[in-house]
Coordinates of C-alpha atoms and ligand atoms in Angstrom, one line a residue:
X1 CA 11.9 8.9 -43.9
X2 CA 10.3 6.3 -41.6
X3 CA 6.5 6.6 -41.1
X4 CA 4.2 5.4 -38.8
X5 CA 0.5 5.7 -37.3
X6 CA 1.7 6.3 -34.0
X7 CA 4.8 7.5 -32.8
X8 CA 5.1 7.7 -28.8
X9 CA 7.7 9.1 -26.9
X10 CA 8.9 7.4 -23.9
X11 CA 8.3 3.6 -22.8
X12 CA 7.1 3.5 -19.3
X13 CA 3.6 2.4 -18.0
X14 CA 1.8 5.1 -20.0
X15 CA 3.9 4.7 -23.4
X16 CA 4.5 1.0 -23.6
X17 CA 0.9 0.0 -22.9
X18 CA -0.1 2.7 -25.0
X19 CA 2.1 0.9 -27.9
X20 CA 0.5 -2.2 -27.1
X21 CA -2.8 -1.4 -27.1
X22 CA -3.0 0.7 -30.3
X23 CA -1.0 -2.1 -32.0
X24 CA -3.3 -4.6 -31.2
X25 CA -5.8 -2.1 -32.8
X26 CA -3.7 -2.2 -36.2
X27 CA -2.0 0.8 -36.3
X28 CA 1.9 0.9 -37.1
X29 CA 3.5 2.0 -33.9
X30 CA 6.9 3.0 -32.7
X31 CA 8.0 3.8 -29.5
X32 CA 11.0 5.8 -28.9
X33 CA 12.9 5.5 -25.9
X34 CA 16.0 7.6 -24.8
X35 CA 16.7 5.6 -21.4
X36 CA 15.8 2.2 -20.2
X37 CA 12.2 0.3 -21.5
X38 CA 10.1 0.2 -18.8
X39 CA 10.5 4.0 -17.5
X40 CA 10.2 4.8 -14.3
X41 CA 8.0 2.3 -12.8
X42 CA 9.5 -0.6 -13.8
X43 CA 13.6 0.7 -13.6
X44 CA 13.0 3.1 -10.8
X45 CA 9.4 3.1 -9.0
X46 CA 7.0 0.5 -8.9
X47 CA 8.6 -2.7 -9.6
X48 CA 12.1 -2.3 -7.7
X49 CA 10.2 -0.8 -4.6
X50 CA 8.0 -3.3 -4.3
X51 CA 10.9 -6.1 -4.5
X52 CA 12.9 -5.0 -2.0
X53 CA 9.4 -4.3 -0.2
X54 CA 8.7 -7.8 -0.6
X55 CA 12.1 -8.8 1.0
X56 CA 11.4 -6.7 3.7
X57 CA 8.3 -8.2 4.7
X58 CA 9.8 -12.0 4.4
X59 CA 12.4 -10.9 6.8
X60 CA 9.5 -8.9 9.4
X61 CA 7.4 -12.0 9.3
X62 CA 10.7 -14.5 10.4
X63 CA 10.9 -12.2 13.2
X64 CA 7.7 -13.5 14.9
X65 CA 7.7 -16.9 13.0
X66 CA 8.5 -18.7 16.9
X67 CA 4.7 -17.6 17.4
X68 CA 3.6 -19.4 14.3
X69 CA 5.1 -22.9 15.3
X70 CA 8.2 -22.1 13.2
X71 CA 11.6 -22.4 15.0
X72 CA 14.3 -20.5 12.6
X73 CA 17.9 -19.8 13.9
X74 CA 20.7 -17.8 12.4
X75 CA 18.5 -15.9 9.8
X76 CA 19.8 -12.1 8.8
X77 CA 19.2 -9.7 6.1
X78 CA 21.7 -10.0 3.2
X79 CA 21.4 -6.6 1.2
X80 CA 23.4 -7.0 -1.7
X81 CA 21.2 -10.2 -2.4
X82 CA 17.9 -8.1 -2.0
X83 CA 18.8 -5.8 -4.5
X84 CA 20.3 -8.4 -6.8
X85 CA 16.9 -10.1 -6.4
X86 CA 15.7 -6.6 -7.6
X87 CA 17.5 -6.4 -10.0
X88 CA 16.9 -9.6 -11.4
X89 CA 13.1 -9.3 -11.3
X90 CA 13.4 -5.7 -12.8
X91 CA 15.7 -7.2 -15.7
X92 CA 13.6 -9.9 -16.2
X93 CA 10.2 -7.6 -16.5
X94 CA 11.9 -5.1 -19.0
X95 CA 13.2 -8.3 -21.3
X96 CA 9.4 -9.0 -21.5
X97 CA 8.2 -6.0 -22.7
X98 CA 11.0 -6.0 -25.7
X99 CA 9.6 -9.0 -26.2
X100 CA 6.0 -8.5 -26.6
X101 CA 7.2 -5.3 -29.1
X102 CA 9.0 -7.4 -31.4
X103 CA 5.6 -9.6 -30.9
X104 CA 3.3 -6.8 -31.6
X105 CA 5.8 -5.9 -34.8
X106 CA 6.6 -2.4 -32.3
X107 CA 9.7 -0.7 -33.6
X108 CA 11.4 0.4 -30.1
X109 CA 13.8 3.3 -31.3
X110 CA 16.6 3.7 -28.3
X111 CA 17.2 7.1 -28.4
X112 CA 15.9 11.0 -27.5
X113 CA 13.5 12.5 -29.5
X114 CA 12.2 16.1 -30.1
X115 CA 9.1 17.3 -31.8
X116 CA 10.1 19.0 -35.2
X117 CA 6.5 19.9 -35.8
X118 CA 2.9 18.6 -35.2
X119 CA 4.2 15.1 -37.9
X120 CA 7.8 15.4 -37.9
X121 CA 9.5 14.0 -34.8
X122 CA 13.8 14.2 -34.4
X123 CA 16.2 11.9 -33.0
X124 CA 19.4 12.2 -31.5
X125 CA 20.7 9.5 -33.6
X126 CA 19.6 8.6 -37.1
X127 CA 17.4 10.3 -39.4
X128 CA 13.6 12.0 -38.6
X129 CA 10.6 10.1 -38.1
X130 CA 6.9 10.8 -39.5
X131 CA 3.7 10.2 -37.9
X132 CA 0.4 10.7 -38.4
X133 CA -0.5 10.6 -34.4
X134 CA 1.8 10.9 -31.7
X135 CA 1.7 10.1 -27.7
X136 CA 3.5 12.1 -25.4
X137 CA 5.0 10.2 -22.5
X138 CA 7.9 11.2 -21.0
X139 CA 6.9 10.9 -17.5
X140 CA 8.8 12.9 -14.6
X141 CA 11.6 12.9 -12.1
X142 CA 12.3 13.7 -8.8
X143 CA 12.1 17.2 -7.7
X144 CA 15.0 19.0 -6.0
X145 CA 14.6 20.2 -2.2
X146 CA 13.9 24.1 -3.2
X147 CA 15.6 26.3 -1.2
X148 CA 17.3 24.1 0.9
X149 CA 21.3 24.8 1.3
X150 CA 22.7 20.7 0.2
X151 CA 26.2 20.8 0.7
X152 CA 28.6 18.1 1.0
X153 CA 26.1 16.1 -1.3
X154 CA 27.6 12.6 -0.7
X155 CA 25.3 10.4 0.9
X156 CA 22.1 12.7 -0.2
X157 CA 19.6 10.8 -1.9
X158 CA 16.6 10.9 -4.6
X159 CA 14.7 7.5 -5.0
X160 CA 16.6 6.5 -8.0
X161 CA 20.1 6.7 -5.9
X162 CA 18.2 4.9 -2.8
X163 CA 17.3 2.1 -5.3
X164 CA 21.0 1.5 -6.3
X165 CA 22.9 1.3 -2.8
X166 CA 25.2 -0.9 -2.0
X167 CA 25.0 -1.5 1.8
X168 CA 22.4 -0.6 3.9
X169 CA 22.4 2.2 5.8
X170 CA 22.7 2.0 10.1
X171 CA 20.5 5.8 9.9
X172 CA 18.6 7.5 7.6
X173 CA 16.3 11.0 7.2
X174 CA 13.7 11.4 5.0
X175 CA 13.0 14.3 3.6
X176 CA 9.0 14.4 3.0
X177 CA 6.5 12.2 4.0
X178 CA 4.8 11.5 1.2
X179 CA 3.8 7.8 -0.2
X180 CA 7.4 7.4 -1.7
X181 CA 8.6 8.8 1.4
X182 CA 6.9 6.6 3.8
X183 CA 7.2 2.9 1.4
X184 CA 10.7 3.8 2.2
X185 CA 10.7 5.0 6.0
X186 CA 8.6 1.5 6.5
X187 CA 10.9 -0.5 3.9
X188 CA 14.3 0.5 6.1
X189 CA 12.4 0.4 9.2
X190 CA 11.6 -3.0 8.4
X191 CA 15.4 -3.6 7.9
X192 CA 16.3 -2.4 11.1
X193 CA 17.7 0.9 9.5
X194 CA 17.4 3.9 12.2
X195 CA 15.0 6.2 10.1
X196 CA 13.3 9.4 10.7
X197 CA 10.8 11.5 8.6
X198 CA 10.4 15.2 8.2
X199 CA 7.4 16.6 6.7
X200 CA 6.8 20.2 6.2
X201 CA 3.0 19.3 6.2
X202 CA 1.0 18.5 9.6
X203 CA 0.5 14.9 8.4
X204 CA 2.3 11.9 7.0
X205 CA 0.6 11.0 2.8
X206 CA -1.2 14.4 2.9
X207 CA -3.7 13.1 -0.2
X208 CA -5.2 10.4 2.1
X209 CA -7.7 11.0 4.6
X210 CA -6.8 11.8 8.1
X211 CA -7.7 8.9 9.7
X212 CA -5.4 6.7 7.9
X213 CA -2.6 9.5 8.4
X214 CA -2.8 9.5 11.8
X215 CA -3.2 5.5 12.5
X216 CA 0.0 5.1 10.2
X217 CA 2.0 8.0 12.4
X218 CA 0.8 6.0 14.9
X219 CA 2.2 2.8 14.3
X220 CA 5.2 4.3 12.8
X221 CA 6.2 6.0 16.0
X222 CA 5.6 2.6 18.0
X223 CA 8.5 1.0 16.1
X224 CA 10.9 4.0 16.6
X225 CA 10.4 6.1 13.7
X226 CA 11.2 9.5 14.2
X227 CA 8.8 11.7 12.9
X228 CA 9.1 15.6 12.8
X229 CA 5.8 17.2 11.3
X230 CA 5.4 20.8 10.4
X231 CA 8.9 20.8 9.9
X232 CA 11.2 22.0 7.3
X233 CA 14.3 21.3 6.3
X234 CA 16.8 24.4 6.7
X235 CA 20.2 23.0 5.3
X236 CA 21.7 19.8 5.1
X237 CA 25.6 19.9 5.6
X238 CA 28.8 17.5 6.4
X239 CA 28.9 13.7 6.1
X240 CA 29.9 10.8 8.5
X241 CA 27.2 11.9 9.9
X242 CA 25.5 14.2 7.4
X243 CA 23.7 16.7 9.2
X244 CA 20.2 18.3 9.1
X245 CA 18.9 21.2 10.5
X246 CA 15.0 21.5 11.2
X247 CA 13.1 24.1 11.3
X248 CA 12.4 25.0 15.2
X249 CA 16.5 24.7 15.8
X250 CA 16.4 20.8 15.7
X251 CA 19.5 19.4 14.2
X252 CA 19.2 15.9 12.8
X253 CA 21.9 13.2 12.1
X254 CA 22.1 10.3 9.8
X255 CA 24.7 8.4 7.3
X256 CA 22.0 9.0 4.4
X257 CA 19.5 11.0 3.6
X258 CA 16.7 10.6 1.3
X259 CA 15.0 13.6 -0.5
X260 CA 11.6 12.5 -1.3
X261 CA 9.4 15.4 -1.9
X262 CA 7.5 14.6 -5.2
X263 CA 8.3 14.6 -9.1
X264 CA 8.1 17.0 -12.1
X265 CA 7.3 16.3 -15.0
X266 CA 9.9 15.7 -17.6
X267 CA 9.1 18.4 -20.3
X268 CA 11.8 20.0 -21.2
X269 CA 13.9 19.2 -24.6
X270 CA 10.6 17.5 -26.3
X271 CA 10.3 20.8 -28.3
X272 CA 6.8 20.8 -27.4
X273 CA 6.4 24.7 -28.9
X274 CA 7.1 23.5 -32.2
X275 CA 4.1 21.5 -32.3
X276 CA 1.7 23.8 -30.8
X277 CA 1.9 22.3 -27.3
X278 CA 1.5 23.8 -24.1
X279 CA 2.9 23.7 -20.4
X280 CA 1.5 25.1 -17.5
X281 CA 2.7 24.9 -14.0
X282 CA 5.2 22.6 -15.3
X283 CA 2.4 19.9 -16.6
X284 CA 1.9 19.5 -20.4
X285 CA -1.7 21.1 -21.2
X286 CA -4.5 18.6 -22.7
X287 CA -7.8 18.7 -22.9
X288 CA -10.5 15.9 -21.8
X289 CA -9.5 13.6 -24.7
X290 CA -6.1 14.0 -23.4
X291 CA -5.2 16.5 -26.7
X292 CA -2.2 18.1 -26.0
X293 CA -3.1 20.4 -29.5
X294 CA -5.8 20.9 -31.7
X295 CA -4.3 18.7 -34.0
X296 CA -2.8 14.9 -33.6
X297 CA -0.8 15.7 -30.7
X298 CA -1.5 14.1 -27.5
X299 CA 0.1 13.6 -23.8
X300 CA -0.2 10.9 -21.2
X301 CA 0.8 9.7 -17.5
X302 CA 3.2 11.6 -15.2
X303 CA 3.4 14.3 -17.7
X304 CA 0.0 15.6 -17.6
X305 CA -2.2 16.4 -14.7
X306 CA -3.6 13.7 -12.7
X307 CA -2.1 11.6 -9.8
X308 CA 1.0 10.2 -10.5
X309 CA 0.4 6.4 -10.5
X310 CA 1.4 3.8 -13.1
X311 CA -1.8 2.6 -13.5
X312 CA -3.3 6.3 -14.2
X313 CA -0.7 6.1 -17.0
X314 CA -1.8 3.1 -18.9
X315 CA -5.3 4.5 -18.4
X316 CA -4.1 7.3 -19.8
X317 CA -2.4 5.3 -22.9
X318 CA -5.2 3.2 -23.8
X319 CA -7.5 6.3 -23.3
X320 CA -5.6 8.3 -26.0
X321 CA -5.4 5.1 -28.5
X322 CA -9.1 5.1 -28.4
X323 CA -9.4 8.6 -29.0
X324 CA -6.8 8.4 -31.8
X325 CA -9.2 5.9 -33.2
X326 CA -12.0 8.1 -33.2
X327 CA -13.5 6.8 -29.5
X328 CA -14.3 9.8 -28.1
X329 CA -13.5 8.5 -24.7
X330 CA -13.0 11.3 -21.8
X331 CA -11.0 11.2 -19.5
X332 CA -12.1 10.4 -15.7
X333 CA -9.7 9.8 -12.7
X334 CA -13.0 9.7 -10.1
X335 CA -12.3 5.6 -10.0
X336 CA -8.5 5.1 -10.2
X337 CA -7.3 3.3 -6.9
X338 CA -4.5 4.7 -4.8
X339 CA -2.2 1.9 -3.1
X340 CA 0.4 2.7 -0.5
X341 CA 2.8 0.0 -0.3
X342 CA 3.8 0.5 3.8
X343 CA 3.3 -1.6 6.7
X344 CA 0.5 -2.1 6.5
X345 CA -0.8 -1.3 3.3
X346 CA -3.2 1.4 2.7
X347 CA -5.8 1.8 -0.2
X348 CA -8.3 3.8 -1.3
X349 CA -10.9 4.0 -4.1
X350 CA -13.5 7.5 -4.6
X351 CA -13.5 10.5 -2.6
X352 CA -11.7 10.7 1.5
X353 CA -13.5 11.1 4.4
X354 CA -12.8 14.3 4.7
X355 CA -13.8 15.1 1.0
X356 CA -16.9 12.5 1.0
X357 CA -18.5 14.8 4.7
X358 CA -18.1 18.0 2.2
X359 CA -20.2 16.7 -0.4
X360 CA -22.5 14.5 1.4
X361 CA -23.9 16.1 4.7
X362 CA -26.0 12.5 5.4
X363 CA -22.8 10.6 4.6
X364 CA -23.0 7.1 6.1
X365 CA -20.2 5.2 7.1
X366 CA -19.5 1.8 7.8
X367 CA -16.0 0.7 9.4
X368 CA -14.8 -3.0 10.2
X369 CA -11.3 -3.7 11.7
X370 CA -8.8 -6.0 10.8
X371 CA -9.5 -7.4 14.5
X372 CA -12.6 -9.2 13.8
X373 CA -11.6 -10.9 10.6
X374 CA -10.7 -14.4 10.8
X375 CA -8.1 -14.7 8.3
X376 CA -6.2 -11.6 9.4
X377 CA -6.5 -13.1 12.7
X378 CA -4.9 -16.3 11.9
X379 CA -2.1 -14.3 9.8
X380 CA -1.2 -12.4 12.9
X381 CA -2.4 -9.3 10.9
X382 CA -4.6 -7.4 12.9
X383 CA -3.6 -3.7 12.8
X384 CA -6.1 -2.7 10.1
X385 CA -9.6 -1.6 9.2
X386 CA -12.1 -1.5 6.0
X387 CA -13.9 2.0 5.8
X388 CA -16.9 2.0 3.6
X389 CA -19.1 5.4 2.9
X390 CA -22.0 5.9 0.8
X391 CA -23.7 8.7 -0.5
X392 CA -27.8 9.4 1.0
X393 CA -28.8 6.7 -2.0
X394 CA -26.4 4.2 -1.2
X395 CA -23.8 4.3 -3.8
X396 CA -20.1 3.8 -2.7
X397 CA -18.6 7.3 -2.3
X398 CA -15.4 6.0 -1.3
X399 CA -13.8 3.1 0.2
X400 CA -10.3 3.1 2.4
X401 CA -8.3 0.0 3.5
X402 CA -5.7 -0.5 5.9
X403 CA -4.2 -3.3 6.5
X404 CA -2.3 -6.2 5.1
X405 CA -3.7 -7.2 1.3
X406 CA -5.1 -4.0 1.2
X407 CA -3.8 -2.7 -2.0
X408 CA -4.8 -5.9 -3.5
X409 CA -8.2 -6.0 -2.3
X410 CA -8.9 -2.6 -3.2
X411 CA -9.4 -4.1 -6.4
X412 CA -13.1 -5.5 -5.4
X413 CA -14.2 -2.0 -4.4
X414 CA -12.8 -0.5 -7.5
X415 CA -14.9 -2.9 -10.0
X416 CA -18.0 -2.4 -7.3
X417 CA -17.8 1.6 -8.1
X418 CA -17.0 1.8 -11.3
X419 CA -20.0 -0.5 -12.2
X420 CA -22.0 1.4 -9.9
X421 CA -23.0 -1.2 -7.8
X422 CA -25.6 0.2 -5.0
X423 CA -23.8 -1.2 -1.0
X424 CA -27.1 -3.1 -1.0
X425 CA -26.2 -5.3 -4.0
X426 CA -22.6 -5.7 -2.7
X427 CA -23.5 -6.7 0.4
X428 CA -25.1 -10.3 -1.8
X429 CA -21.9 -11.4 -3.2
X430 CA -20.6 -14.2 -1.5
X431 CA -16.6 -14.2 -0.2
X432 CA -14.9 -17.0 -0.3
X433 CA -13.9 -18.2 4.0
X434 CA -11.5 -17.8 5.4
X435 CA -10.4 -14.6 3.2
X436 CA -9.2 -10.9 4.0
X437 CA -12.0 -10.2 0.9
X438 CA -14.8 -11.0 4.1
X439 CA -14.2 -7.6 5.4
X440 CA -16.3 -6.5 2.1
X441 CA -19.2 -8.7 3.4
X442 CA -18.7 -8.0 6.8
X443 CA -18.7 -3.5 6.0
X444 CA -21.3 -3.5 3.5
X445 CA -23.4 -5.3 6.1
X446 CA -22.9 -3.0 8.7
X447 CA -23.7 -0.3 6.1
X448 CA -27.1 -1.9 5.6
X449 CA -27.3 -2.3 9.6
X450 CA -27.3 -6.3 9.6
X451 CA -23.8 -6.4 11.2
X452 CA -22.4 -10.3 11.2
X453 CA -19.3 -10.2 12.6
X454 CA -18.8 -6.3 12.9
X455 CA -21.0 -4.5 15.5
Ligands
FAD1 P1 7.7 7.1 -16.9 O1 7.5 5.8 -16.2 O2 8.5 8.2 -16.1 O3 8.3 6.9 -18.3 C1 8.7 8.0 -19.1 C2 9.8 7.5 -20.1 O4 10.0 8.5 -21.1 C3 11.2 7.3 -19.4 O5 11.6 6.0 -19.7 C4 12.0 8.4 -20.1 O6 13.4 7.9 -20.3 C5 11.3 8.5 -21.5 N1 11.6 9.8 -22.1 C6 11.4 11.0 -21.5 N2 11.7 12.0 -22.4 C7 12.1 11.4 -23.6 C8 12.6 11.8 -24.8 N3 12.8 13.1 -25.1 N4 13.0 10.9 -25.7 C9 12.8 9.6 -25.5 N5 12.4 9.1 -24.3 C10 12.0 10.0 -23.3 N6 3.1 4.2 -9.2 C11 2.2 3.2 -8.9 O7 1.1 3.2 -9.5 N7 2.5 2.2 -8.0 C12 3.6 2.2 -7.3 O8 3.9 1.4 -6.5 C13 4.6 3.3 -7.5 N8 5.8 3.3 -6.9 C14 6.7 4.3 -7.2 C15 7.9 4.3 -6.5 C16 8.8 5.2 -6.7 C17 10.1 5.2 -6.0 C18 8.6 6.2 -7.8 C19 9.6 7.2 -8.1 C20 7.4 6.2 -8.5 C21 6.4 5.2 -8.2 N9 5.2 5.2 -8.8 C22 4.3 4.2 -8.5 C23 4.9 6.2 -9.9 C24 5.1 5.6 -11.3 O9 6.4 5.1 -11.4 C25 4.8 6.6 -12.3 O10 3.5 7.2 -12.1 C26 4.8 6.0 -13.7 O11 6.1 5.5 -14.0 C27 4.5 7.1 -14.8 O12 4.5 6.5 -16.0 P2 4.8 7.3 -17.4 O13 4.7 6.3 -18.5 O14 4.0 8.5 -17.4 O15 6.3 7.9 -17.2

């Protein structure tokens, strides 16, 4: 029987890093993989959205390039080259991650495996596997519309179908208005694609604070996105159009629609009870170590509590590793970055507004827009703010970005918090002119009531 260290159990963000890491700490690692390397992310989230994302936005800036000085005739979207660009980049990505396994002396095991018991893991195709430690991540996939009648199912979407169409669509619904949700509704809208959103909540990306819900339904309406809040979706019949009924009697009509109203996790066929492991609202159980049993068992990324981000997954990975090497490192989400990839881009780091006025009563905030920034004026970017709060002794409680760059820059405010910097001390370090990182200078500034450019 083969043995190893480690043994992990699925290859996206959480599992291949995972691998990585704990090879470059010396253990003997395998990772087994039943679908594509990469999971997820890089096949079916991240890294194909975020392509055709780019795309997009290539083709929304030629729009008003005349403005620029730039005279451009005859310029149209060619789908099928987007997603062959996609798919290229996607392809690309994965080959490089065999690559640094066979570097890192990983043994990637292409098939579907199945706890036996707490050492002993089966695959579907060759003979068990040992392991003194093993890594559960087997990540998630999209959840089904519940309760919703779906008949006629041709043209009815998850994200994975969206990411493999062939033309583009003249209309499309979305079903949930979520972050996936809305990087799409802005992705199609971008294309010219007729889209509208329905949300059964009273906000578009219900886990980010109000303000920025509101300014992106705003700007969403303004370029004729339909959007139907406190709304549910009653049955979805018939194609050519495919029709949706709304709750309220509204009856809605598109060639596609997209369902897009979160993930599950993927637990089911790991054999997780013959190794001691629990679930619990359809989330593996593990403790703050990220334990998933008493024993040598643990479980990482989309499987596990937590938001469901790549990054959070690698976190995760490395997190476990460390533990598996007798670390003792526990686990804390309070500093992960969210990053909404619409236009524009929203970010956040640390608590909301709305959560940030609950525990601080003398919150202070500090906002600068977009507007006043000389770069994103130059860039034609000025829809867009930087909102900076801090707690009564001046330490970043949370910091929210809208605006283009902004999941990139959220970067700055993530390192500031996580190191603890006081606003006082941030407010010393010197930006580089003309850049979108300014607006750092410009909000801490306000916050310490020396406004330069802000007021
Ligand atoms: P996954 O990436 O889901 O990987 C799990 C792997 O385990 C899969 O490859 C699966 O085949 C394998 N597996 C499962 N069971 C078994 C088994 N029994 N045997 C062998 N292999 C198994 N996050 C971001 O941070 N930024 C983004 O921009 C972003 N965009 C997204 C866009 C979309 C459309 C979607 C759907 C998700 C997006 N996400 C994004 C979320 C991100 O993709 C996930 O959080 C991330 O992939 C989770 O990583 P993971 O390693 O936990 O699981």
């Amino acid at each position: 029987m083969r043995s190893y260290d480690l043994a992990i159990i699925g290859s996206g963000p959480g599992g291949y890093v995972s691998g990585l890491y704990a090879s470059r700490n010396e253990l003997k690692v395998c990772v087994i993989e039943k679908d594509l390397v990469g999971g997820t992310c890089l096949n079916k989230g991240c890294i194909p959205t975020k392509s055709l994302i780019n795309s997009a936005s290539i083709f929304g800036r030629l729009k008003d390039a005349q403005n620029y000085g730039v005279d451009i005739d005859g310029y149209h979207v060619n789908f099928q080259r987007m997603m062959l660009r996609k798919d290229e980049v996607v392809t690309r990505l994965r080959a490089g991650i065999e690559t640094l396994f066979k570097a890192n002396k990983i043994d990637l095991i292409r098939q579907n495996a199945s706890l036996k018991n707490h050492n002993t893991i089966s695959l579907s195709g060759s003979e068990d596997i040992e392991a003194k430690y093993i890594v559960i991540a087997a990540g998630s996939k999209p959840a089904k519309l519940a309760g919703t009648i779906v008949s006629g199912e041709a043209g009815v979407m998850s994200s994975d179908e969206a990411l493999s169409m062939k033309e583009l669509p003249k209309s499309i619904t979305i079903v949930g208005g979520g972050v996936i949700g809305c990087e799409f509704a802005s992705l199609f809208n971008l294309l010219g694609v007729n889209v509208a959103i329905v949300e059964f909540m009273d906000r578009l990306i219900p886990g980010q604070s109000r303000e920025a819900s509101k300014k992106l339904e705003v700007i969403f309406k303004k370029r004729g996105i339909g959007i139907f809040l406190s709304s549910k979706v009653e049955g979805i019949t018939g194609k050519d159009p495919i029709k949706i009924s709304v709750s309220g009697g509204k009856l809605l009509e598109s060639e596609k629609v997209l369902i897009s109203v979160g993930r599950q996790s993927a637990t089911e066929g790991l054999g997780l009870e013959n190794a001691g492991v629990k679930v619990e609202n359809g989330k593996i159980v593990v403790d703050e170590y990220l334990r998933a049993n008493s024993d040598n068992t643990y479980a990482i990324g989309d499987c596990i509590s937590g938001p469901l981000l790549a990054h959070k997954a690698s976190y995760d990975g490395m997190l476990a590793c460390d533990n598996i090497l007798g670390k003792k490192r526990m686990r804390d989400y309070s500093n992960v970055p969210n990053c909404i990839w619409t236009d524009p881009e929203i970010s956040s780091v640390g608590l909301t507004e709305e959560e940030a006025r609950k525990r601080y009563p003398d919150l202070k905030i500090a906002k600068f827009p977009y507007l006043a920034s000389g770069k994103a004026y130059l860039r034609g970017s000025v829809e867009g703010y930087i909102k900076l709060m801090g707690d009564p002794e001046g330490n970043i409680a949370g910091v929210e970005i809208m605006g283009e760059g902004a999941c990139d820059l959220i970067g700055e405010a993530t390192l500031a918090r996580t190191a603890g910097v006081k606003i006082d001390e941030w407010s010393h370090v010197v930006h580089g002119h003309p850049t979108l990182s300014e607006i750092f200078h410009e909000a801490t500034h306000i916050f310490a009531g020396t406004p330069i450019h802000g007021l």
